[in-house]
Short mmCIF file of C-alpha atoms and ligand atoms in Angstrom, two decimals:
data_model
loop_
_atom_site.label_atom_id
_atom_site.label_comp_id
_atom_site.label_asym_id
_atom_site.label_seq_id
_atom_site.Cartn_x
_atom_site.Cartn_y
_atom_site.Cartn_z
CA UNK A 1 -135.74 204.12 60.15
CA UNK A 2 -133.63 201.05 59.38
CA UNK A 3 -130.03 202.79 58.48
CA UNK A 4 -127.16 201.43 57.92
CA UNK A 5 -124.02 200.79 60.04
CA UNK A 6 -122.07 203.39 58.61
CA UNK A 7 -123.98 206.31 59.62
CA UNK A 8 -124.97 204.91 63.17
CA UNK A 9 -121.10 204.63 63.96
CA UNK A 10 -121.04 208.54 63.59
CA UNK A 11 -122.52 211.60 65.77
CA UNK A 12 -123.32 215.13 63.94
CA UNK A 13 -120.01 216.82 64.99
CA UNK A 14 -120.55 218.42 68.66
CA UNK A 15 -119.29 221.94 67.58
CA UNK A 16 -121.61 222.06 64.87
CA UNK A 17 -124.46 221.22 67.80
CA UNK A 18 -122.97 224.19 70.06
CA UNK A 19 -122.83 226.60 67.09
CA UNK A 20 -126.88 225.75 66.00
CA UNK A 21 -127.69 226.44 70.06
CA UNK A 22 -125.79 229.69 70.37
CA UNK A 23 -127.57 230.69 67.00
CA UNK A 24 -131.02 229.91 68.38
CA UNK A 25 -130.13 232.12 71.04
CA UNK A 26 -128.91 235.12 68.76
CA UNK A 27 -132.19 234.25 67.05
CA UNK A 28 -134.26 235.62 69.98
CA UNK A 29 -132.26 238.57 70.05
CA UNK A 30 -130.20 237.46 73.18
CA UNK A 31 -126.44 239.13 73.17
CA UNK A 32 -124.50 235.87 73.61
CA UNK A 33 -120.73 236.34 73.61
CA UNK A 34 -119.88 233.75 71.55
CA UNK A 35 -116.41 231.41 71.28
CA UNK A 36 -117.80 228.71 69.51
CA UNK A 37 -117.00 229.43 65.31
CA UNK A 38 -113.70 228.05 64.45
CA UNK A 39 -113.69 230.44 61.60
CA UNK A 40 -111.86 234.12 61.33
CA UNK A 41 -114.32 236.72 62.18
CA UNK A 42 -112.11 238.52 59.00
CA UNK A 43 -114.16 239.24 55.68
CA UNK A 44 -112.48 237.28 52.70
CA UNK A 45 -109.80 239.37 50.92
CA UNK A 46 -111.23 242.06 48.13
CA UNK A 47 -108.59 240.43 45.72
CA UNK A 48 -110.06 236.89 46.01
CA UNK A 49 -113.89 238.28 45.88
CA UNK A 50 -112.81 240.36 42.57
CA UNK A 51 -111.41 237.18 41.11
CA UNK A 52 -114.81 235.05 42.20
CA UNK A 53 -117.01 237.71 40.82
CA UNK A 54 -114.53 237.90 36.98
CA UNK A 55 -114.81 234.17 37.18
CA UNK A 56 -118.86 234.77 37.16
CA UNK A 57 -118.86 237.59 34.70
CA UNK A 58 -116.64 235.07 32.30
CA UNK A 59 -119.58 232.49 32.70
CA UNK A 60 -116.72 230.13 34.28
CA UNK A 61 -119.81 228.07 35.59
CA UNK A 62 -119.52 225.00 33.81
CA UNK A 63 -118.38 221.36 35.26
CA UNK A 64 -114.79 221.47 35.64
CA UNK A 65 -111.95 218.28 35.68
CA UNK A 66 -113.40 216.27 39.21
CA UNK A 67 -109.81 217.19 40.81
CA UNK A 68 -110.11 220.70 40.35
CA UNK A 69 -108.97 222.85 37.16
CA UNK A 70 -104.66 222.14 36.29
CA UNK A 71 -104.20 226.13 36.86
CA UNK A 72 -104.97 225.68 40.50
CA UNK A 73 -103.45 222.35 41.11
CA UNK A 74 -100.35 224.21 39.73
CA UNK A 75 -100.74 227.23 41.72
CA UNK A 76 -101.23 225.08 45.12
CA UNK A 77 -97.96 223.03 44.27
CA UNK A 78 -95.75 226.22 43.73
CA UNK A 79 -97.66 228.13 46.65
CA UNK A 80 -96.85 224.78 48.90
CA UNK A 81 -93.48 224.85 47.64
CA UNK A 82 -92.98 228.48 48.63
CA UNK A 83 -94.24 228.92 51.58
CA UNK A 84 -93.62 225.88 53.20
CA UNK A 85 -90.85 224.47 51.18
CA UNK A 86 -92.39 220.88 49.88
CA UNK A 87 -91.25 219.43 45.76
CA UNK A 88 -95.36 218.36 44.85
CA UNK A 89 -95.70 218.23 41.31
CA UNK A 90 -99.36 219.33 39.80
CA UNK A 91 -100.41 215.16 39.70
CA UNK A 92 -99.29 214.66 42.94
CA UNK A 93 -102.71 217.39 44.10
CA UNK A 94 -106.12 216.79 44.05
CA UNK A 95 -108.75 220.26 44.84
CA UNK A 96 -111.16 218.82 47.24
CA UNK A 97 -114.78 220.45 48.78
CA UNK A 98 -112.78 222.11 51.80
CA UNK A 99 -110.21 219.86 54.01
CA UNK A 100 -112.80 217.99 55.68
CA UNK A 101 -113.66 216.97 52.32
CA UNK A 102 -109.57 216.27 51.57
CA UNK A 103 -109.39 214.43 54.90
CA UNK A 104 -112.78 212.39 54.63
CA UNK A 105 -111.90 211.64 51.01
CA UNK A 106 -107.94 210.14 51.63
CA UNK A 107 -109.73 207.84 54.70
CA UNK A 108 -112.13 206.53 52.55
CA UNK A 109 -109.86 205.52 50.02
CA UNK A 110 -106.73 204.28 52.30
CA UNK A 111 -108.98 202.96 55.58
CA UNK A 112 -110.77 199.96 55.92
CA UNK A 113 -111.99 197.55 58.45
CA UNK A 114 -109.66 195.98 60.95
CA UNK A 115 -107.11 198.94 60.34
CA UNK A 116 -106.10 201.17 62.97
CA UNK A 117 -105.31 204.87 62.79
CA UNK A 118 -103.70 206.86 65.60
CA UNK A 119 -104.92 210.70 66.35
CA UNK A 120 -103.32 212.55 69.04
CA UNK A 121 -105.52 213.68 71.72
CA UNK A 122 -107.04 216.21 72.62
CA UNK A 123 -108.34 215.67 68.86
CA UNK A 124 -110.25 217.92 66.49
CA UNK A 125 -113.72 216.43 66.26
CA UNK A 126 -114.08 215.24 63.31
CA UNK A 127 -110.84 212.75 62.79
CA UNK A 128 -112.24 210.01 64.98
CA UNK A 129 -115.98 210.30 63.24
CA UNK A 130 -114.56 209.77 59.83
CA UNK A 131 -112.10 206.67 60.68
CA UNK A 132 -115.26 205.70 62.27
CA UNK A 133 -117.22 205.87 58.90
CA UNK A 134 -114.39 204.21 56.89
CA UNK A 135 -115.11 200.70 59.10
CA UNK A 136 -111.62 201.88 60.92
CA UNK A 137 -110.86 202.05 64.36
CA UNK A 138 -109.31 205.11 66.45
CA UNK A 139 -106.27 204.63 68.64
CA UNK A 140 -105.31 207.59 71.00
CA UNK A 141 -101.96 209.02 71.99
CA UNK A 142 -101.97 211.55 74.41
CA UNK A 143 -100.34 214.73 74.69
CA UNK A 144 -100.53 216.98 77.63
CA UNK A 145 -100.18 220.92 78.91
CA UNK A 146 -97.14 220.41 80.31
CA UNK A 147 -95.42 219.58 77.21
CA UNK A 148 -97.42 222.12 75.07
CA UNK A 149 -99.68 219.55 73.84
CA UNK A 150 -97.46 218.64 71.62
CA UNK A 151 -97.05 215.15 70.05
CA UNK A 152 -93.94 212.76 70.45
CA UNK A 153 -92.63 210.01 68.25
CA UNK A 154 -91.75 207.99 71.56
CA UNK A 155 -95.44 208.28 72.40
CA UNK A 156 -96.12 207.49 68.72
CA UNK A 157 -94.05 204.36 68.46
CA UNK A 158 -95.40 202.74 71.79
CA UNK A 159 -99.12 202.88 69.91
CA UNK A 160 -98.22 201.13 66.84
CA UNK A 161 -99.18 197.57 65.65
CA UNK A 162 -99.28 195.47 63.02
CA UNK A 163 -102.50 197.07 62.22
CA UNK A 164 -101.87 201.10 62.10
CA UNK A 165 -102.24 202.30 58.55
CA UNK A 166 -101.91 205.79 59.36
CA UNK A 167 -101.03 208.40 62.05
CA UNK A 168 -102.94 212.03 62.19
CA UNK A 169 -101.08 214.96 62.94
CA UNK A 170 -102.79 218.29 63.27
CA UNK A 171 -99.89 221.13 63.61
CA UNK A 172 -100.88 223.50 64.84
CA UNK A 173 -103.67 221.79 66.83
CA UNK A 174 -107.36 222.30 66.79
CA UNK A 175 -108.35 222.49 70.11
CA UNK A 176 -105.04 222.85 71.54
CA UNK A 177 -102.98 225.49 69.75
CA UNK A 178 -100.14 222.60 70.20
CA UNK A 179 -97.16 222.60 67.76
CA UNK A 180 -94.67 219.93 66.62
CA UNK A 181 -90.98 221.38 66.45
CA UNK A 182 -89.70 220.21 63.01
CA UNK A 183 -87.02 218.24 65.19
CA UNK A 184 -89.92 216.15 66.51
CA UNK A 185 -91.86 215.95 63.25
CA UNK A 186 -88.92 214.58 61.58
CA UNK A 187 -88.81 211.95 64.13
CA UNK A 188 -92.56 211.16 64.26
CA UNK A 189 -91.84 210.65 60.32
CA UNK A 190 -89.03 208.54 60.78
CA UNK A 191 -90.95 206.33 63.26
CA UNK A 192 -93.86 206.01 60.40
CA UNK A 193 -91.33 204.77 57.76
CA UNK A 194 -89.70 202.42 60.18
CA UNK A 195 -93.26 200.45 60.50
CA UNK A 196 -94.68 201.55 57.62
CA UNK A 197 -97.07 203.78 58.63
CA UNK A 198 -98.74 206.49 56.37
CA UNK A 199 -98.21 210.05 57.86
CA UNK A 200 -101.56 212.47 57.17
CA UNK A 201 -100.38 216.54 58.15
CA UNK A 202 -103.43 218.12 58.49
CA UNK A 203 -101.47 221.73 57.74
CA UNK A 204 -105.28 224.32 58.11
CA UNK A 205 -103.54 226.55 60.28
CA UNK A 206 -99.92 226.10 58.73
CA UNK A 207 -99.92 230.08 58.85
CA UNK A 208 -101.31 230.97 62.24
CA UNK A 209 -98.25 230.33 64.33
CA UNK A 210 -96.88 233.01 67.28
CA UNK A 211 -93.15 232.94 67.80
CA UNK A 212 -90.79 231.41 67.64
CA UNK A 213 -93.01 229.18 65.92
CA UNK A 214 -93.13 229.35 62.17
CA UNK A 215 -95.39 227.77 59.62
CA UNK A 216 -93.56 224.09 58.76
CA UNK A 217 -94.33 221.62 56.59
CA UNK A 218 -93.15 217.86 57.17
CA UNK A 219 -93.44 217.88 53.43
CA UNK A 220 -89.99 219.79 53.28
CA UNK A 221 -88.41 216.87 55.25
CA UNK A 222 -85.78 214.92 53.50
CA UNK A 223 -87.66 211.78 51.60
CA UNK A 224 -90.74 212.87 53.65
CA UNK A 225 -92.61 212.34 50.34
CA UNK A 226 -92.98 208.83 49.70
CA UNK A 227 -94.80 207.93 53.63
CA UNK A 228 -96.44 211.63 53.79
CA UNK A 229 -100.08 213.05 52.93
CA UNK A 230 -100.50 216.89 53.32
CA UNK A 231 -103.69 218.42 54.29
CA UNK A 232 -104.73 222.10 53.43
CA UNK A 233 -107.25 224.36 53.12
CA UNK A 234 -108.18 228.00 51.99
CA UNK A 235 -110.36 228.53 54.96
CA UNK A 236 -108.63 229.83 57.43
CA UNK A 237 -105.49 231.46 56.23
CA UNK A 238 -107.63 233.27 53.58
CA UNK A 239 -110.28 233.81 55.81
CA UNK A 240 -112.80 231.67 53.05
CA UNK A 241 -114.36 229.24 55.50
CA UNK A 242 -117.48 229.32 53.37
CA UNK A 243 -115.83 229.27 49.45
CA UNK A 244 -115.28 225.27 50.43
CA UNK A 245 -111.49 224.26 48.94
CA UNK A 246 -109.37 222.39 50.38
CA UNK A 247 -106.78 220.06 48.57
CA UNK A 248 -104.77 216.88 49.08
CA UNK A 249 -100.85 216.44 48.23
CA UNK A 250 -99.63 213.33 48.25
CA UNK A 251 -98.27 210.20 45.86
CA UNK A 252 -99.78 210.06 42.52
CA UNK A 253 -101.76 207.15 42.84
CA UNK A 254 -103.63 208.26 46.35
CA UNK A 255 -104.34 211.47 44.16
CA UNK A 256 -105.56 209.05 40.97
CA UNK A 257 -107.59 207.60 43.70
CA UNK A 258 -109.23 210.49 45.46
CA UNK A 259 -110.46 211.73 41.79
CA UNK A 260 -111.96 208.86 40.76
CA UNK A 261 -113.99 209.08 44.00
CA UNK A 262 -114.64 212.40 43.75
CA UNK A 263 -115.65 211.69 40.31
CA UNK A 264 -118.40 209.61 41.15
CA UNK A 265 -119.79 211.34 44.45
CA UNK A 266 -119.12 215.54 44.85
CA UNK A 267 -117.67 215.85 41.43
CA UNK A 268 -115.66 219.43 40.93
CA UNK A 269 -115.61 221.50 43.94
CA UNK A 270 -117.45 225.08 42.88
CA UNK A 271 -115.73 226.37 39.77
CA UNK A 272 -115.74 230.03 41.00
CA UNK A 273 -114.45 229.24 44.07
CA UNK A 274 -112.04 227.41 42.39
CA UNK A 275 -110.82 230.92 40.69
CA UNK A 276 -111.42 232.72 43.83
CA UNK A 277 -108.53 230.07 44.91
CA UNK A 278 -106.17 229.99 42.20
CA UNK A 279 -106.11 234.16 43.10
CA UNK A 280 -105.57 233.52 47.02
CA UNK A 281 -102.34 230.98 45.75
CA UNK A 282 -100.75 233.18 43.20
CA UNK A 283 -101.95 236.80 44.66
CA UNK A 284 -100.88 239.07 47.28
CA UNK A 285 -100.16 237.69 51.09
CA UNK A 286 -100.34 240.32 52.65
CA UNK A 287 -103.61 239.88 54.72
CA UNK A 288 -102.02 236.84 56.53
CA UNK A 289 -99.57 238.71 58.64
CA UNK A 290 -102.21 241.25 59.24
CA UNK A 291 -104.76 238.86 60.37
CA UNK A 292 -102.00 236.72 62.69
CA UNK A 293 -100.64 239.93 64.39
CA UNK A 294 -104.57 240.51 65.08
CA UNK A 295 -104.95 236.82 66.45
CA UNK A 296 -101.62 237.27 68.37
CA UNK A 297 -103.32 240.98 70.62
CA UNK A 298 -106.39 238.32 71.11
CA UNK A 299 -104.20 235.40 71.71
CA UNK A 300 -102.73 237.49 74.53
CA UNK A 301 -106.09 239.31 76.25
CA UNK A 302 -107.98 236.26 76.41
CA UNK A 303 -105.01 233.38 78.25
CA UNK A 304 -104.31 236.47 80.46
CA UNK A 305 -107.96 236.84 81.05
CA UNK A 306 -109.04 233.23 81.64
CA UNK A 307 -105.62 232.85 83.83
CA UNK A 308 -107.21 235.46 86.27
CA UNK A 309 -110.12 233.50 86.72
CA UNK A 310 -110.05 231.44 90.25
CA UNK A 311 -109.93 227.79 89.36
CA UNK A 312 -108.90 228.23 85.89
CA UNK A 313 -105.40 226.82 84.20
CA UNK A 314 -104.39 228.18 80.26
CA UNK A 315 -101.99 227.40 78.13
CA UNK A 316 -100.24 229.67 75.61
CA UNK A 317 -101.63 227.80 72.11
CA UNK A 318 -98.42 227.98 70.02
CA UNK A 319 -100.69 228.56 66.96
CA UNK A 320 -104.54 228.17 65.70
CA UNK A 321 -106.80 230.58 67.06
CA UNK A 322 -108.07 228.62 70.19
CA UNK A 323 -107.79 229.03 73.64
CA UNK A 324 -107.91 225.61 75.37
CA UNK A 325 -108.31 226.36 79.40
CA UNK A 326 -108.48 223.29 82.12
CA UNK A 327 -111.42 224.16 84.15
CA UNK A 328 -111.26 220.38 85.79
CA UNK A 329 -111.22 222.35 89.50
CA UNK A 330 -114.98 223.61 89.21
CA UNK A 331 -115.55 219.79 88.34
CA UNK A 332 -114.71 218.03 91.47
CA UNK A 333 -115.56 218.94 95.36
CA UNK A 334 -112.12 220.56 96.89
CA UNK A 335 -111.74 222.07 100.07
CA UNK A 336 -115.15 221.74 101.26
CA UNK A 337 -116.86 222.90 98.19
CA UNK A 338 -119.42 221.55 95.98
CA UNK A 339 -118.58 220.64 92.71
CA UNK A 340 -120.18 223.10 89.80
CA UNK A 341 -120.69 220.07 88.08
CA UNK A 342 -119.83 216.69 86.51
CA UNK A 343 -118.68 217.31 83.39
CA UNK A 344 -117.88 220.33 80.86
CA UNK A 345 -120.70 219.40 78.40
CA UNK A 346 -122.99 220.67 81.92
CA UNK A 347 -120.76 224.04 82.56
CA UNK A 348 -121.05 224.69 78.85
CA UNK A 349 -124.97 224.73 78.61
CA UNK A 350 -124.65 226.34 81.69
CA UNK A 351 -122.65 229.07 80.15
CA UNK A 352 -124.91 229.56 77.53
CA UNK A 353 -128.00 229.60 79.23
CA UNK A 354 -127.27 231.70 82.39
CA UNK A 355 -123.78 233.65 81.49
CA UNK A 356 -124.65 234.00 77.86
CA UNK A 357 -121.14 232.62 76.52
CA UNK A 358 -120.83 229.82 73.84
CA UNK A 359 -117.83 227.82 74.30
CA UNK A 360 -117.79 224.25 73.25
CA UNK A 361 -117.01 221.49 75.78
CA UNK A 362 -113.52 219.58 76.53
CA UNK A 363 -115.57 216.15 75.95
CA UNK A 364 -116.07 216.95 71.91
CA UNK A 365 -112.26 217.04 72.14
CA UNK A 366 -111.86 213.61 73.95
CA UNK A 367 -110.48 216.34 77.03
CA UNK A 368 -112.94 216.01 79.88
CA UNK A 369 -111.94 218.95 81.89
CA UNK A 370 -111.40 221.31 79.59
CA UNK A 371 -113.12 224.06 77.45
CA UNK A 372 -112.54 225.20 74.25
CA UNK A 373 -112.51 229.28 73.42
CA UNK A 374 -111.87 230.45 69.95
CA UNK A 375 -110.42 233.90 69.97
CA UNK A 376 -111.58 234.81 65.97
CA UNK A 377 -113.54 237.32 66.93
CA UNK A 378 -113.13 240.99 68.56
CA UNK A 379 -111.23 242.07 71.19
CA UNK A 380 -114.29 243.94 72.36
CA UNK A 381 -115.98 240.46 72.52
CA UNK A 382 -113.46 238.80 74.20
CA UNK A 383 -113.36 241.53 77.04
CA UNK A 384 -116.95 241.31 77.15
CA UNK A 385 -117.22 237.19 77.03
CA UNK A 386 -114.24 237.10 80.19
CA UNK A 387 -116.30 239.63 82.02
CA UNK A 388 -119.11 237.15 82.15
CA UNK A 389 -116.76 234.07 82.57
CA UNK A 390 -115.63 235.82 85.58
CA UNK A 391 -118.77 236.54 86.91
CA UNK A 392 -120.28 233.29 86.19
CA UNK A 393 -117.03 231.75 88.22
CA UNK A 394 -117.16 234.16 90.70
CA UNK A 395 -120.83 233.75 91.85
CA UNK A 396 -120.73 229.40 91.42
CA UNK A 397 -117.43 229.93 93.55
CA UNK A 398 -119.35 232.07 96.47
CA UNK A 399 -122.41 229.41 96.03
CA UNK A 400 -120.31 226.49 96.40
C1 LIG B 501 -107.97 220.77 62.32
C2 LIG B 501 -108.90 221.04 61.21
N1 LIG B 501 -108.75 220.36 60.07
C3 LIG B 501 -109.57 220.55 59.03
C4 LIG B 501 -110.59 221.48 59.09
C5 LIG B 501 -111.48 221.63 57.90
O1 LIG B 501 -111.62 222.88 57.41
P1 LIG B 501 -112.34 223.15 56.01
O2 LIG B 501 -113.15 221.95 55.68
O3 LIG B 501 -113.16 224.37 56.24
O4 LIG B 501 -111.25 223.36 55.03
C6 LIG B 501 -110.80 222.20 60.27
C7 LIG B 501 -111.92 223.15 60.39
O5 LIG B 501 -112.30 223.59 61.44
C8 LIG B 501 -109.92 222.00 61.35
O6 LIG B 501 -110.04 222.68 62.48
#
């Protein structure tokens, strides 16, 4: 089928392929321990489902304004501004389908051939696909273990040309857990103004920090606002993966932009999500904490667990719920020993098909080497997923 060149620049994102093979599994009725949903195993607050199901009951059903209704653009602005300390006014924020929506959306309108966007690496899958899709072109900084995985505006500066339109920064990171000290973020934003560079924070897990990290915004950065675009979501600090908002902060006439596309492709996101959202901005917090100090117990079990493991390297992820392990050993013949394999894509269908553990690959993370583990989901799991991680380590070790 003749289609065009858009599409063919673009692969269905890889954890969405490792999610639909563990669920063909389940399907059968096998017991996979699975670390493949990045989504919080946590039901979505009883406040925010009461508000949904009023908002049905009041028939608010009908088309709303293509940027979302003004109650929940306000409520996002003075949430934004209390929690993470930014000065958005209600024009300045567009209501989007989710944030892949938010981010797709602000590269369609701002990317376009010949310009060149920077995303740290390791990456969250989907940033390269949709630069990809705009007719831009991906340039990679790297950050590294050793340092956290954070990102640095030395690194930053060295990758920009006349060409960059806009630097990616995911804090804290999906795969890596890494976070950007404010120090370093107000740097990295001071390199962007220098060369006039647009700064996208992709803020989804602004609240799932472990000390002494705390959520930060680069929004509350002195002048941050005229070079900075803020990305955030409902779905994973309100556990509401599935309700699909997301929203966009940023200078008036991106936002003026991203409605007029939305107005002639998606329209309004869901109205009664968009009530279930205006309650999770302007209702009680208290599920956050709860859900982090849960995340933190996991956070712990699992690096400990995977660290015990022979051939096996983890970093403490300063936020996010992901465990990001270096597995590179098992790749490559030491000592005498056969390699388990060439590359993590292998181990990982290996994992599912022999050790019945779903973990998605380093490679959909541009991290060869590495695996990625997400810890939303039970501590019971988790003991029972390393279990078979150890075994499954233990017996290719002996084979070798
Ligand atoms: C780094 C990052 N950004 C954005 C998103 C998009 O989330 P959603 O579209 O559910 O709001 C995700 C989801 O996994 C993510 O990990």
């Amino acid at each position: 089928m003749q289609l065009t060149d858009r599409i063919n620049r673009i692969q269905i994102s890889p954890t969405a392929a490792v999610l639909a093979e563990a669920e063909k599994l389940k399907a059968k009725g096998m017991d996979i321990a699975d670390f493949g949903p990045g989504e919080p195993d946590f039901p979505t607050p009883d406040h925010i489902k009461k508000a949904a199901i009023r908002a049905i009951q009041e028939d608010k059903s009908k088309y709303t304004p293509a940027g979302g209704i003004m109650p929940l653009r306000e409520a996002i602005c003075a949430w934004h501004k209390r929690e993470l300390h930014s000065s958005f006014e209600p024009w300045e924020c567009v209501v989007s389908v989710g944030g892949k929506h938010s981010i797709f959306n602000v590269i369609s309108v701002l990317i376009q051939r010949g310009d060149e966007v920077i995303i740290a690496s390791p990456y969250w899958v989907s940033f390269p696909d949709i630069v990809k899709y705009a007719g831009g072109t991906p340039v990679f900084v790297g950050t590294n273990p050793e340092d956290g995985f954070t990102l640095r505006a030395s690194v930053i500066e060295k990758a920009i040309t006349p060409r960059t339109k806009l630097l990616i920064v995911n804090s804290p990171c999906n795969p890596t857990g890494g976070v950007v000290p404010p120090e370093e973020y107000e740097r990295i934003l001071a390199v962007c103004k220098k060369h006039n560079v647009w700064l996208m924070g992709d803020e989804c897990y602004s609240h799932f920090t472990y000390e002494p990290n705390k959520p930060y915004s680069i929004a509350s950065a002195p002048r941050a606002k005229d070079k900075v675009i803020i990305i955030g979501s409902m779905s994973k600090t309100f556990a509401m993966t599935g309700w699909r908002i997301g929203y966009t902060l940023g200078p008036e006439a991106l936002i003026q932009a991203l409605i007029k596309l939305q107005s002639q492709s998606t329209s309004n996101p869901t109205s009664v999500a968009q009530y279930a959202a205006l309650e999770a901005m302007t209702g009680t917090m208290e599920t956050v904490p709860a859900m982090l100090a849960e995340y933190a117990k996991r956070r712990k079990r699992i690096v400990e667990g995977l660290r015990a493991i022979s051939g096996v390297t983890c970093e403490w992820p300063g936020g996010a719920f992901y465990a990001f392990p270096n597995i590179s050993e098992h790749l490559s013949k030491v000592g005498g020993k056969q390699a388990l394999a060439k590359s993590c894509t292998e181990i990982s269908k290996m994992l599912l098909d022999k050790a019945h553990v779903a973990v998605v690959p380093g490679e959909a993370f541009g991290a060869p080497g590495y695996l990625r583990l997400s810890y939303a989901t039970s501590i019971e799991r988790i003991e029972e997923g390393l279990r078979r991680l150890e075994r499954f380590f233990a017996r290719a070790e002996a084979a070798a």
